[in-house]
PDB file of C-alpha atoms and ligand atoms in Angstrom:
ATOM      1  CA  UNK A   4     407.941 211.023 -34.223  1.00  0.00           C
ATOM      2  CA  UNK A   5     411.872 210.809 -32.132  1.00  0.00           C
ATOM      3  CA  UNK A   6     414.839 210.602 -33.781  1.00  0.00           C
ATOM      4  CA  UNK A   7     417.040 208.186 -32.522  1.00  0.00           C
ATOM      5  CA  UNK A   8     420.343 210.916 -32.632  1.00  0.00           C
ATOM      6  CA  UNK A   9     423.013 208.296 -32.328  1.00  0.00           C
ATOM      7  CA  UNK A  10     425.326 211.275 -31.743  1.00  0.00           C
ATOM      8  CA  UNK A  11     423.825 212.048 -28.291  1.00  0.00           C
ATOM      9  CA  UNK A  12     424.047 208.403 -27.819  1.00  0.00           C
ATOM     10  CA  UNK A  13     427.857 207.784 -29.098  1.00  0.00           C
ATOM     11  CA  UNK A  14     429.237 211.203 -27.352  1.00  0.00           C
ATOM     12  CA  UNK A  15     427.360 209.792 -24.085  1.00  0.00           C
ATOM     13  CA  UNK A  16     428.943 206.209 -24.368  1.00  0.00           C
ATOM     14  CA  UNK A  17     432.061 207.618 -25.097  1.00  0.00           C
ATOM     15  CA  UNK A  18     432.122 210.296 -22.202  1.00  0.00           C
ATOM     16  CA  UNK A  19     431.764 207.239 -19.694  1.00  0.00           C
ATOM     17  CA  UNK A  20     434.747 205.193 -21.405  1.00  0.00           C
ATOM     18  CA  UNK A  21     436.892 208.335 -21.445  1.00  0.00           C
ATOM     19  CA  UNK A  22     436.132 209.181 -17.412  1.00  0.00           C
ATOM     20  CA  UNK A  23     436.983 205.321 -16.910  1.00  0.00           C
ATOM     21  CA  UNK A  24     440.240 205.311 -19.376  1.00  0.00           C
ATOM     22  CA  UNK A  25     441.418 208.290 -17.300  1.00  0.00           C
ATOM     23  CA  UNK A  26     441.355 207.300 -14.202  1.00  0.00           C
ATOM     24  CA  UNK A  27     443.317 203.936 -15.491  1.00  0.00           C
ATOM     25  CA  UNK A  28     445.962 206.656 -16.941  1.00  0.00           C
ATOM     26  CA  UNK A  29     445.886 208.478 -13.392  1.00  0.00           C
ATOM     27  CA  UNK A  30     446.621 205.182 -11.740  1.00  0.00           C
ATOM     28  CA  UNK A  31     449.861 204.687 -13.437  1.00  0.00           C
ATOM     29  CA  UNK A  32     448.042 201.715 -15.988  1.00  0.00           C
ATOM     30  CA  UNK A  33     448.906 201.792 -19.549  1.00  0.00           C
ATOM     31  CA  UNK A  34     445.258 202.530 -22.053  1.00  0.00           C
ATOM     32  CA  UNK A  35     443.501 200.200 -23.403  1.00  0.00           C
ATOM     33  CA  UNK A  36     444.756 199.373 -27.078  1.00  0.00           C
ATOM     34  CA  UNK A  37     442.855 198.616 -30.163  1.00  0.00           C
ATOM     35  CA  UNK A  38     444.999 196.855 -33.319  1.00  0.00           C
ATOM     36  CA  UNK A  39     442.893 197.307 -36.094  1.00  0.00           C
ATOM     37  CA  UNK A  40     443.905 195.783 -39.887  1.00  0.00           C
ATOM     38  CA  UNK A  41     443.129 197.630 -43.177  1.00  0.00           C
ATOM     39  CA  UNK A  42     443.830 195.423 -46.822  1.00  0.00           C
ATOM     40  CA  UNK A  43     443.397 197.211 -49.488  1.00  0.00           C
ATOM     41  CA  UNK A  44     441.872 200.591 -49.934  1.00  0.00           C
ATOM     42  CA  UNK A  45     438.416 200.234 -50.374  1.00  0.00           C
ATOM     43  CA  UNK A  46     436.918 203.713 -49.537  1.00  0.00           C
ATOM     44  CA  UNK A  47     434.292 203.178 -47.205  1.00  0.00           C
ATOM     45  CA  UNK A  48     436.772 200.260 -45.502  1.00  0.00           C
ATOM     46  CA  UNK A  49     439.362 204.070 -45.322  1.00  0.00           C
ATOM     47  CA  UNK A  50     436.738 206.186 -43.842  1.00  0.00           C
ATOM     48  CA  UNK A  51     435.502 202.886 -41.374  1.00  0.00           C
ATOM     49  CA  UNK A  52     438.992 202.640 -39.986  1.00  0.00           C
ATOM     50  CA  UNK A  53     439.991 205.998 -39.946  1.00  0.00           C
ATOM     51  CA  UNK A  54     436.633 206.430 -37.785  1.00  0.00           C
ATOM     52  CA  UNK A  55     437.448 204.022 -35.217  1.00  0.00           C
ATOM     53  CA  UNK A  56     441.629 205.105 -35.249  1.00  0.00           C
ATOM     54  CA  UNK A  57     440.253 208.684 -34.689  1.00  0.00           C
ATOM     55  CA  UNK A  58     437.366 207.804 -31.974  1.00  0.00           C
ATOM     56  CA  UNK A  59     439.987 205.975 -29.940  1.00  0.00           C
ATOM     57  CA  UNK A  60     441.961 208.562 -29.760  1.00  0.00           C
ATOM     58  CA  UNK A  61     439.726 211.111 -28.061  1.00  0.00           C
ATOM     59  CA  UNK A  62     438.862 208.653 -25.160  1.00  0.00           C
ATOM     60  CA  UNK A  63     442.101 207.740 -24.319  1.00  0.00           C
ATOM     61  CA  UNK A  64     442.989 204.695 -26.422  1.00  0.00           C
ATOM     62  CA  UNK A  65     446.130 203.530 -28.580  1.00  0.00           C
ATOM     63  CA  UNK A  66     445.751 202.512 -31.598  1.00  0.00           C
ATOM     64  CA  UNK A  67     448.002 199.852 -33.832  1.00  0.00           C
ATOM     65  CA  UNK A  68     446.747 200.491 -37.612  1.00  0.00           C
ATOM     66  CA  UNK A  69     448.228 197.991 -39.950  1.00  0.00           C
ATOM     67  CA  UNK A  70     447.676 197.979 -43.791  1.00  0.00           C
ATOM     68  CA  UNK A  71     448.549 195.505 -46.488  1.00  0.00           C
ATOM     69  CA  UNK A  72     448.511 196.306 -50.138  1.00  0.00           C
ATOM     70  CA  UNK A  73     445.587 195.214 -52.205  1.00  0.00           C
ATOM     71  CA  UNK A  74     447.596 192.300 -53.409  1.00  0.00           C
ATOM     72  CA  UNK A  75     448.805 190.912 -50.210  1.00  0.00           C
ATOM     73  CA  UNK A  76     448.794 186.729 -49.779  1.00  0.00           C
ATOM     74  CA  UNK A  77     446.463 184.845 -46.732  1.00  0.00           C
ATOM     75  CA  UNK A  78     449.209 184.198 -44.994  1.00  0.00           C
ATOM     76  CA  UNK A  79     450.752 186.834 -44.180  1.00  0.00           C
ATOM     77  CA  UNK A  80     447.428 188.408 -42.636  1.00  0.00           C
ATOM     78  CA  UNK A  81     447.431 185.158 -40.538  1.00  0.00           C
ATOM     79  CA  UNK A  82     450.667 185.839 -39.349  1.00  0.00           C
ATOM     80  CA  UNK A  83     450.188 189.680 -38.931  1.00  0.00           C
ATOM     81  CA  UNK A  84     446.989 188.680 -36.244  1.00  0.00           C
ATOM     82  CA  UNK A  85     449.210 186.044 -34.881  1.00  0.00           C
ATOM     83  CA  UNK A  86     451.743 188.406 -33.827  1.00  0.00           C
ATOM     84  CA  UNK A  87     448.785 190.719 -32.283  1.00  0.00           C
ATOM     85  CA  UNK A  88     447.514 187.462 -30.092  1.00  0.00           C
ATOM     86  CA  UNK A  89     450.497 187.451 -28.480  1.00  0.00           C
ATOM     87  CA  UNK A  90     451.188 191.002 -28.030  1.00  0.00           C
ATOM     88  CA  UNK A  91     450.413 191.574 -24.388  1.00  0.00           C
ATOM     89  CA  UNK A  92     449.518 195.408 -25.463  1.00  0.00           C
ATOM     90  CA  UNK A  93     447.139 194.731 -27.489  1.00  0.00           C
ATOM     91  CA  UNK A  94     443.860 194.109 -26.134  1.00  0.00           C
ATOM     92  CA  UNK A  95     441.920 193.953 -29.598  1.00  0.00           C
ATOM     93  CA  UNK A  96     441.734 193.194 -32.601  1.00  0.00           C
ATOM     94  CA  UNK A  97     439.572 193.951 -36.207  1.00  0.00           C
ATOM     95  CA  UNK A  98     440.550 192.960 -39.462  1.00  0.00           C
ATOM     96  CA  UNK A  99     437.955 195.661 -41.783  1.00  0.00           C
ATOM     97  CA  UNK A 100     435.480 193.716 -43.885  1.00  0.00           C
ATOM     98  CA  UNK A 101     434.850 193.227 -46.376  1.00  0.00           C
ATOM     99  CA  UNK A 102     438.480 191.240 -47.814  1.00  0.00           C
ATOM    100  CA  UNK A 103     440.035 190.865 -51.490  1.00  0.00           C
ATOM    101  CA  UNK A 104     439.176 187.157 -52.202  1.00  0.00           C
ATOM    102  CA  UNK A 105     442.233 185.976 -52.387  1.00  0.00           C
ATOM    103  CA  UNK A 106     441.978 186.313 -48.656  1.00  0.00           C
ATOM    104  CA  UNK A 107     438.816 183.917 -46.608  1.00  0.00           C
ATOM    105  CA  UNK A 108     437.360 186.449 -44.323  1.00  0.00           C
ATOM    106  CA  UNK A 109     436.445 182.635 -41.895  1.00  0.00           C
ATOM    107  CA  UNK A 110     439.876 181.864 -41.466  1.00  0.00           C
ATOM    108  CA  UNK A 111     441.055 185.531 -40.290  1.00  0.00           C
ATOM    109  CA  UNK A 112     438.087 185.768 -38.292  1.00  0.00           C
ATOM    110  CA  UNK A 113     439.363 182.407 -36.629  1.00  0.00           C
ATOM    111  CA  UNK A 114     442.933 183.374 -36.136  1.00  0.00           C
ATOM    112  CA  UNK A 115     441.380 186.054 -34.061  1.00  0.00           C
ATOM    113  CA  UNK A 116     442.437 185.045 -30.108  1.00  0.00           C
ATOM    114  CA  UNK A 117     438.339 184.843 -28.694  1.00  0.00           C
ATOM    115  CA  UNK A 118     439.838 186.932 -26.275  1.00  0.00           C
ATOM    116  CA  UNK A 119     440.494 189.556 -28.021  1.00  0.00           C
ATOM    117  CA  UNK A 120     437.358 189.472 -30.796  1.00  0.00           C
ATOM    118  CA  UNK A 121     436.184 193.267 -30.189  1.00  0.00           C
ATOM    119  CA  UNK A 122     434.256 192.716 -33.467  1.00  0.00           C
ATOM    120  CA  UNK A 123     432.246 189.382 -32.007  1.00  0.00           C
ATOM    121  CA  UNK A 124     432.524 187.602 -35.474  1.00  0.00           C
ATOM    122  CA  UNK A 125     434.531 184.603 -34.071  1.00  0.00           C
ATOM    123  CA  UNK A 126     432.289 181.508 -33.784  1.00  0.00           C
ATOM    124  CA  UNK A 127     433.375 181.124 -29.610  1.00  0.00           C
ATOM    125  CA  UNK A 128     431.792 184.583 -29.450  1.00  0.00           C
ATOM    126  CA  UNK A 129     428.675 183.835 -31.884  1.00  0.00           C
ATOM    127  CA  UNK A 130     428.668 180.708 -30.063  1.00  0.00           C
ATOM    128  CA  UNK A 131     428.296 182.639 -26.338  1.00  0.00           C
ATOM    129  CA  UNK A 132     426.353 184.851 -27.644  1.00  0.00           C
ATOM    130  CA  UNK A 133     422.914 182.461 -28.542  1.00  0.00           C
ATOM    131  CA  UNK A 134     423.273 180.321 -25.272  1.00  0.00           C
ATOM    132  CA  UNK A 135     423.526 183.691 -23.671  1.00  0.00           C
ATOM    133  CA  UNK A 136     426.663 183.724 -22.296  1.00  0.00           C
ATOM    134  CA  UNK A 137     428.873 187.232 -21.725  1.00  0.00           C
ATOM    135  CA  UNK A 138     430.513 187.408 -25.335  1.00  0.00           C
ATOM    136  CA  UNK A 139     432.000 189.926 -27.369  1.00  0.00           C
ATOM    137  CA  UNK A 140     428.572 191.646 -29.251  1.00  0.00           C
ATOM    138  CA  UNK A 141     429.077 191.903 -32.864  1.00  0.00           C
ATOM    139  CA  UNK A 142     429.429 196.592 -32.789  1.00  0.00           C
ATOM    140  CA  UNK A 143     426.515 196.983 -35.074  1.00  0.00           C
ATOM    141  CA  UNK A 144     423.832 195.084 -32.826  1.00  0.00           C
ATOM    142  CA  UNK A 145     425.426 196.360 -29.406  1.00  0.00           C
ATOM    143  CA  UNK A 146     425.387 200.009 -30.820  1.00  0.00           C
ATOM    144  CA  UNK A 147     421.649 199.897 -31.297  1.00  0.00           C
ATOM    145  CA  UNK A 148     420.518 197.565 -28.011  1.00  0.00           C
ATOM    146  CA  UNK A 149     422.454 200.724 -26.311  1.00  0.00           C
ATOM    147  CA  UNK A 150     420.643 203.091 -28.217  1.00  0.00           C
ATOM    148  CA  UNK A 151     417.119 201.240 -27.383  1.00  0.00           C
ATOM    149  CA  UNK A 152     418.499 201.734 -23.544  1.00  0.00           C
ATOM    150  CA  UNK A 153     419.514 205.385 -23.864  1.00  0.00           C
ATOM    151  CA  UNK A 154     415.735 206.459 -25.502  1.00  0.00           C
ATOM    152  CA  UNK A 155     413.874 203.691 -22.584  1.00  0.00           C
ATOM    153  CA  UNK A 156     412.355 202.144 -26.150  1.00  0.00           C
ATOM    154  CA  UNK A 157     410.093 199.435 -23.971  1.00  0.00           C
ATOM    155  CA  UNK A 158     411.083 195.938 -26.459  1.00  0.00           C
ATOM    156  CA  UNK A 159     409.034 193.479 -23.864  1.00  0.00           C
ATOM    157  CA  UNK A 160     406.515 191.342 -26.159  1.00  0.00           C
ATOM    158  CA  UNK A 161     406.486 193.439 -28.654  1.00  0.00           C
ATOM    159  CA  UNK A 162     406.973 191.800 -32.660  1.00  0.00           C
ATOM    160  CA  UNK A 163     410.780 192.595 -33.815  1.00  0.00           C
ATOM    161  CA  UNK A 164     410.801 191.999 -37.295  1.00  0.00           C
ATOM    162  CA  UNK A 165     414.669 192.239 -39.019  1.00  0.00           C
ATOM    163  CA  UNK A 166     415.271 192.337 -42.597  1.00  0.00           C
ATOM    164  CA  UNK A 167     418.980 190.795 -42.950  1.00  0.00           C
ATOM    165  CA  UNK A 168     420.452 187.455 -42.056  1.00  0.00           C
ATOM    166  CA  UNK A 169     424.278 188.655 -41.711  1.00  0.00           C
ATOM    167  CA  UNK A 170     426.981 187.403 -39.363  1.00  0.00           C
ATOM    168  CA  UNK A 171     427.968 191.406 -38.736  1.00  0.00           C
ATOM    169  CA  UNK A 172     424.129 192.360 -37.765  1.00  0.00           C
ATOM    170  CA  UNK A 173     420.833 190.786 -38.814  1.00  0.00           C
ATOM    171  CA  UNK A 174     421.494 187.303 -37.197  1.00  0.00           C
ATOM    172  CA  UNK A 175     422.687 188.789 -33.851  1.00  0.00           C
ATOM    173  CA  UNK A 176     420.256 191.534 -33.554  1.00  0.00           C
ATOM    174  CA  UNK A 177     417.466 188.468 -33.751  1.00  0.00           C
ATOM    175  CA  UNK A 178     419.188 186.996 -30.923  1.00  0.00           C
ATOM    176  CA  UNK A 179     419.342 189.710 -28.878  1.00  0.00           C
ATOM    177  CA  UNK A 180     416.510 191.176 -29.487  1.00  0.00           C
ATOM    178  CA  UNK A 181     414.932 187.289 -28.207  1.00  0.00           C
ATOM    179  CA  UNK A 182     417.092 187.301 -25.468  1.00  0.00           C
ATOM    180  CA  UNK A 183     415.904 188.113 -22.006  1.00  0.00           C
ATOM    181  CA  UNK A 184     417.549 190.655 -21.031  1.00  0.00           C
ATOM    182  CA  UNK A 185     416.675 193.985 -20.650  1.00  0.00           C
ATOM    183  CA  UNK A 186     415.914 195.478 -23.881  1.00  0.00           C
ATOM    184  CA  UNK A 187     414.833 191.832 -25.220  1.00  0.00           C
ATOM    185  CA  UNK A 188     412.632 189.328 -24.875  1.00  0.00           C
ATOM    186  CA  UNK A 189     410.684 190.303 -28.571  1.00  0.00           C
ATOM    187  CA  UNK A 190     408.968 188.192 -30.205  1.00  0.00           C
ATOM    188  CA  UNK A 191     411.306 188.555 -33.660  1.00  0.00           C
ATOM    189  CA  UNK A 192     410.871 187.256 -37.410  1.00  0.00           C
ATOM    190  CA  UNK A 193     413.686 187.163 -39.401  1.00  0.00           C
ATOM    191  CA  UNK A 194     413.044 188.166 -43.431  1.00  0.00           C
ATOM    192  CA  UNK A 195     415.711 187.479 -45.910  1.00  0.00           C
ATOM    193  CA  UNK A 196     415.624 187.248 -49.553  1.00  0.00           C
ATOM    194  CA  UNK A 197     413.763 184.072 -49.904  1.00  0.00           C
ATOM    195  CA  UNK A 198     411.367 185.643 -47.532  1.00  0.00           C
ATOM    196  CA  UNK A 199     407.684 185.625 -50.185  1.00  0.00           C
ATOM    197  CA  UNK A 200     405.941 187.622 -47.951  1.00  0.00           C
ATOM    198  CA  UNK A 201     408.141 190.218 -46.610  1.00  0.00           C
ATOM    199  CA  UNK A 202     405.983 193.615 -46.619  1.00  0.00           C
ATOM    200  CA  UNK A 203     403.135 191.385 -44.722  1.00  0.00           C
ATOM    201  CA  UNK A 204     405.735 190.747 -42.196  1.00  0.00           C
ATOM    202  CA  UNK A 205     407.164 193.980 -42.184  1.00  0.00           C
ATOM    203  CA  UNK A 206     403.670 195.577 -41.299  1.00  0.00           C
ATOM    204  CA  UNK A 207     403.184 193.499 -38.201  1.00  0.00           C
ATOM    205  CA  UNK A 208     406.295 195.296 -36.984  1.00  0.00           C
ATOM    206  CA  UNK A 209     406.323 197.773 -33.699  1.00  0.00           C
ATOM    207  CA  UNK A 210     409.897 197.202 -34.133  1.00  0.00           C
ATOM    208  CA  UNK A 211     411.475 197.208 -37.731  1.00  0.00           C
ATOM    209  CA  UNK A 212     416.066 196.702 -38.266  1.00  0.00           C
ATOM    210  CA  UNK A 213     416.795 197.152 -42.248  1.00  0.00           C
ATOM    211  CA  UNK A 214     419.964 195.352 -42.294  1.00  0.00           C
ATOM    212  CA  UNK A 215     419.866 193.998 -45.900  1.00  0.00           C
ATOM    213  CA  UNK A 216     422.509 196.452 -47.411  1.00  0.00           C
ATOM    214  CA  UNK A 217     419.975 197.801 -50.169  1.00  0.00           C
ATOM    215  CA  UNK A 218     419.629 201.939 -50.215  1.00  0.00           C
ATOM    216  CA  UNK A 219     415.597 203.027 -49.362  1.00  0.00           C
ATOM    217  CA  UNK A 220     414.293 199.767 -49.980  1.00  0.00           C
ATOM    218  CA  UNK A 221     411.753 200.005 -46.997  1.00  0.00           C
ATOM    219  CA  UNK A 222     409.034 202.126 -47.968  1.00  0.00           C
ATOM    220  CA  UNK A 223     405.968 203.272 -45.847  1.00  0.00           C
ATOM    221  CA  UNK A 224     403.444 200.760 -47.629  1.00  0.00           C
ATOM    222  CA  UNK A 225     405.867 198.736 -45.659  1.00  0.00           C
ATOM    223  CA  UNK A 226     405.708 200.126 -42.259  1.00  0.00           C
ATOM    224  CA  UNK A 227     402.636 199.715 -39.585  1.00  0.00           C
ATOM    225  CA  UNK A 228     401.841 203.077 -37.927  1.00  0.00           C
ATOM    226  CA  UNK A 229     403.707 204.392 -34.873  1.00  0.00           C
ATOM    227  CA  UNK A 230     406.705 201.689 -35.408  1.00  0.00           C
ATOM    228  CA  UNK A 231     410.267 202.237 -34.427  1.00  0.00           C
ATOM    229  CA  UNK A 232     412.399 201.778 -37.398  1.00  0.00           C
ATOM    230  CA  UNK A 233     416.081 201.130 -37.191  1.00  0.00           C
ATOM    231  CA  UNK A 234     418.221 201.878 -40.001  1.00  0.00           C
ATOM    232  CA  UNK A 235     421.111 199.972 -40.561  1.00  0.00           C
ATOM    233  CA  UNK A 236     422.015 200.494 -44.468  1.00  0.00           C
ATOM    234  CA  UNK A 237     424.837 202.612 -44.806  1.00  0.00           C
ATOM    235  CA  UNK A 238     425.818 202.077 -48.660  1.00  0.00           C
ATOM    236  CA  UNK A 239     427.307 205.129 -50.749  1.00  0.00           C
ATOM    237  CA  UNK A 240     425.521 205.771 -54.232  1.00  0.00           C
ATOM    238  CA  UNK A 241     426.617 207.767 -56.580  1.00  0.00           C
ATOM    239  CA  UNK A 242     425.160 211.375 -56.948  1.00  0.00           C
ATOM    240  CA  UNK A 243     427.396 213.829 -58.565  1.00  0.00           C
ATOM    241  CA  UNK A 244     426.133 216.479 -57.185  1.00  0.00           C
ATOM    242  CA  UNK A 245     427.261 215.693 -53.931  1.00  0.00           C
ATOM    243  CA  UNK A 246     431.087 217.514 -52.657  1.00  0.00           C
ATOM    244  CA  UNK A 247     432.574 213.055 -52.745  1.00  0.00           C
ATOM    245  CA  UNK A 248     430.657 212.005 -55.632  1.00  0.00           C
ATOM    246  CA  UNK A 249     428.238 209.702 -53.094  1.00  0.00           C
ATOM    247  CA  UNK A 250     425.280 210.182 -50.634  1.00  0.00           C
ATOM    248  CA  UNK A 251     425.914 207.981 -47.919  1.00  0.00           C
ATOM    249  CA  UNK A 252     421.840 205.870 -48.398  1.00  0.00           C
ATOM    250  CA  UNK A 253     419.993 203.880 -45.555  1.00  0.00           C
ATOM    251  CA  UNK A 254     417.563 201.235 -46.134  1.00  0.00           C
ATOM    252  CA  UNK A 255     414.747 202.746 -45.050  1.00  0.00           C
ATOM    253  CA  UNK A 256     412.803 205.902 -47.466  1.00  0.00           C
ATOM    254  CA  UNK A 257     413.711 208.310 -44.675  1.00  0.00           C
ATOM    255  CA  UNK A 258     411.635 210.638 -46.008  1.00  0.00           C
ATOM    256  CA  UNK A 259     408.372 209.112 -46.571  1.00  0.00           C
ATOM    257  CA  UNK A 260     409.261 206.630 -43.649  1.00  0.00           C
ATOM    258  CA  UNK A 261     409.668 208.753 -40.639  1.00  0.00           C
ATOM    259  CA  UNK A 262     406.289 210.252 -40.349  1.00  0.00           C
ATOM    260  CA  UNK A 263     404.522 207.195 -40.006  1.00  0.00           C
ATOM    261  CA  UNK A 264     406.936 205.720 -37.234  1.00  0.00           C
ATOM    262  CA  UNK A 265     407.142 206.866 -33.477  1.00  0.00           C
ATOM    263  CA  UNK A 266     410.754 206.774 -33.427  1.00  0.00           C
ATOM    264  CA  UNK A 267     413.571 206.149 -36.462  1.00  0.00           C
ATOM    265  CA  UNK A 268     417.059 206.119 -37.067  1.00  0.00           C
ATOM    266  CA  UNK A 269     418.528 208.998 -39.537  1.00  0.00           C
ATOM    267  CA  UNK A 270     421.242 207.708 -42.176  1.00  0.00           C
ATOM    268  CA  UNK A 271     423.821 209.801 -41.853  1.00  0.00           C
ATOM    269  CA  UNK A 272     423.656 210.148 -38.149  1.00  0.00           C
ATOM    270  CA  UNK A 273     422.315 207.084 -36.805  1.00  0.00           C
ATOM    271  CA  UNK A 274     423.461 203.660 -35.919  1.00  0.00           C
ATOM    272  CA  UNK A 275     426.536 204.069 -38.136  1.00  0.00           C
ATOM    273  CA  UNK A 276     427.975 206.393 -34.991  1.00  0.00           C
ATOM    274  CA  UNK A 277     426.959 203.660 -33.138  1.00  0.00           C
ATOM    275  CA  UNK A 278     428.247 200.905 -34.314  1.00  0.00           C
ATOM    276  CA  UNK A 279     432.166 202.368 -32.883  1.00  0.00           C
ATOM    277  CA  UNK A 280     430.756 202.493 -29.435  1.00  0.00           C
ATOM    278  CA  UNK A 281     429.698 199.363 -29.518  1.00  0.00           C
ATOM    279  CA  UNK A 282     433.326 198.928 -31.221  1.00  0.00           C
ATOM    280  CA  UNK A 283     435.204 201.494 -28.124  1.00  0.00           C
ATOM    281  CA  UNK A 284     433.226 198.968 -25.277  1.00  0.00           C
ATOM    282  CA  UNK A 285     434.119 196.117 -26.448  1.00  0.00           C
ATOM    283  CA  UNK A 286     437.940 197.079 -25.950  1.00  0.00           C
ATOM    284  CA  UNK A 287     437.984 198.194 -23.011  1.00  0.00           C
ATOM    285  CA  UNK A 288     436.132 195.146 -21.549  1.00  0.00           C
ATOM    286  CA  UNK A 289     438.422 192.878 -23.372  1.00  0.00           C
ATOM    287  CA  UNK A 290     441.495 195.295 -21.322  1.00  0.00           C
ATOM    288  CA  UNK A 291     439.587 194.665 -18.107  1.00  0.00           C
ATOM    289  CA  UNK A 292     438.982 191.151 -18.797  1.00  0.00           C
ATOM    290  CA  UNK A 293     443.121 189.974 -20.099  1.00  0.00           C
ATOM    291  CA  UNK A 294     444.262 192.286 -17.812  1.00  0.00           C
ATOM    292  CA  UNK A 295     442.693 191.132 -14.735  1.00  0.00           C
ATOM    293  CA  UNK A 296     441.920 195.297 -13.780  1.00  0.00           C
TER     294      UNK A 296
HETATM  295  N1  GUN B  23     432.806 195.372 -42.365  1.00  0.00           N
HETATM  296  C1  GUN B  23     431.396 196.147 -42.093  1.00  0.00           C
HETATM  297  N2  GUN B  23     431.326 196.334 -41.103  1.00  0.00           N
HETATM  298  C2  GUN B  23     431.814 195.675 -40.122  1.00  0.00           C
HETATM  299  C3  GUN B  23     432.557 195.756 -38.482  1.00  0.00           C
HETATM  300  O1  GUN B  23     431.059 196.178 -37.772  1.00  0.00           O
HETATM  301  N3  GUN B  23     433.587 195.377 -38.104  1.00  0.00           N
HETATM  302  C4  GUN B  23     434.412 195.091 -39.082  1.00  0.00           C
HETATM  303  N4  GUN B  23     435.765 194.786 -38.456  1.00  0.00           N
HETATM  304  N5  GUN B  23     434.336 195.426 -40.618  1.00  0.00           N
HETATM  305  C5  GUN B  23     432.857 195.948 -40.911  1.00  0.00           C
END
C-alpha cells in the first residue's frame, strides 16, 4: 500500500514555482501577487488563509490579506473586490468560504474578474472546465490531479467514484477525471446524499474520491481491494486530549480502509497540502496571462 504523501508532492510543486519566481525577480519583474479576503474569524478559515499567505511568501510571491469583521455588509465586500479587480498589481483574488449569511457567496464569486479567479469558482471558469477549455481549475481537484501525476497512478479506463457534488471539489473532480486529459479518461460515477445504494457503487470503484465532509464515513466494507482512495475530508472533531482541543479527521476511516487499498492519501498530510499547491499554480498562471510575461 502506497501512502500518497501530499507533503512530498506539494514541496516538489512549490520548488518549481519558486524557481520560476526567482527567474522573474532576477529579470527585474515584480512578483506574482495573491489577494485573499477573509470575513470573520472562523478558526478553520483563519488557518487556511494564514497557510495560503505563508506559502506565497515561501515561494517568493507577495500577498495581500484583507480582513473584514463578521458583521460586514455585502456591498463593502463587493466594493473591495472591484478595487482588487482594478489593481494591476494583483494577479489572483480569493474570498475564503464560507461567508456569513448576510453575504451572498454566489454574488461574491461572480464579482471576481474571471482573469483573477484563481479559486476557479466563477461560472466562467467552471463552464470552461466543463467544455475542456483552458481555465483555472479549482485548487483541490487540481491538487489531486497533480498527485495522480506525481505518483503516475494510471486512471485511463478505470471506474472512478466521487462522493460529493460540491462546486469546490466533487463536481470539478468528476469532470477532470472523465476528461480526455492525462490522468483523466475514467468512467465516473458521482454519488451524493440521495444515492440509495452508495456502498454497492463504492465497492465498484477503482478510484474512490471521498469529498462529502463527514468524518470517517467511508469504511473498509465500502472499498474494493486494491482501490486507490483519495480522502478530501478535513473536519475538525472535538477531542479534549488534543493540544488544540480538536483533531482533523478525513472522510475515510483510514485505519481500517488503508490496508485494503493500493494507494491512499492520509489526513492530515494528503490532499489538504495539495490544495495550496493548486492555488499557487493558478496564481502564477494568472500572472503570466495577465502580464503577458
Ligand atoms: N473554503 C473551503 N475550500 C475553499 C477553497 O478552496 N477556496 C476558498 N476560497 N474557500 C474555501
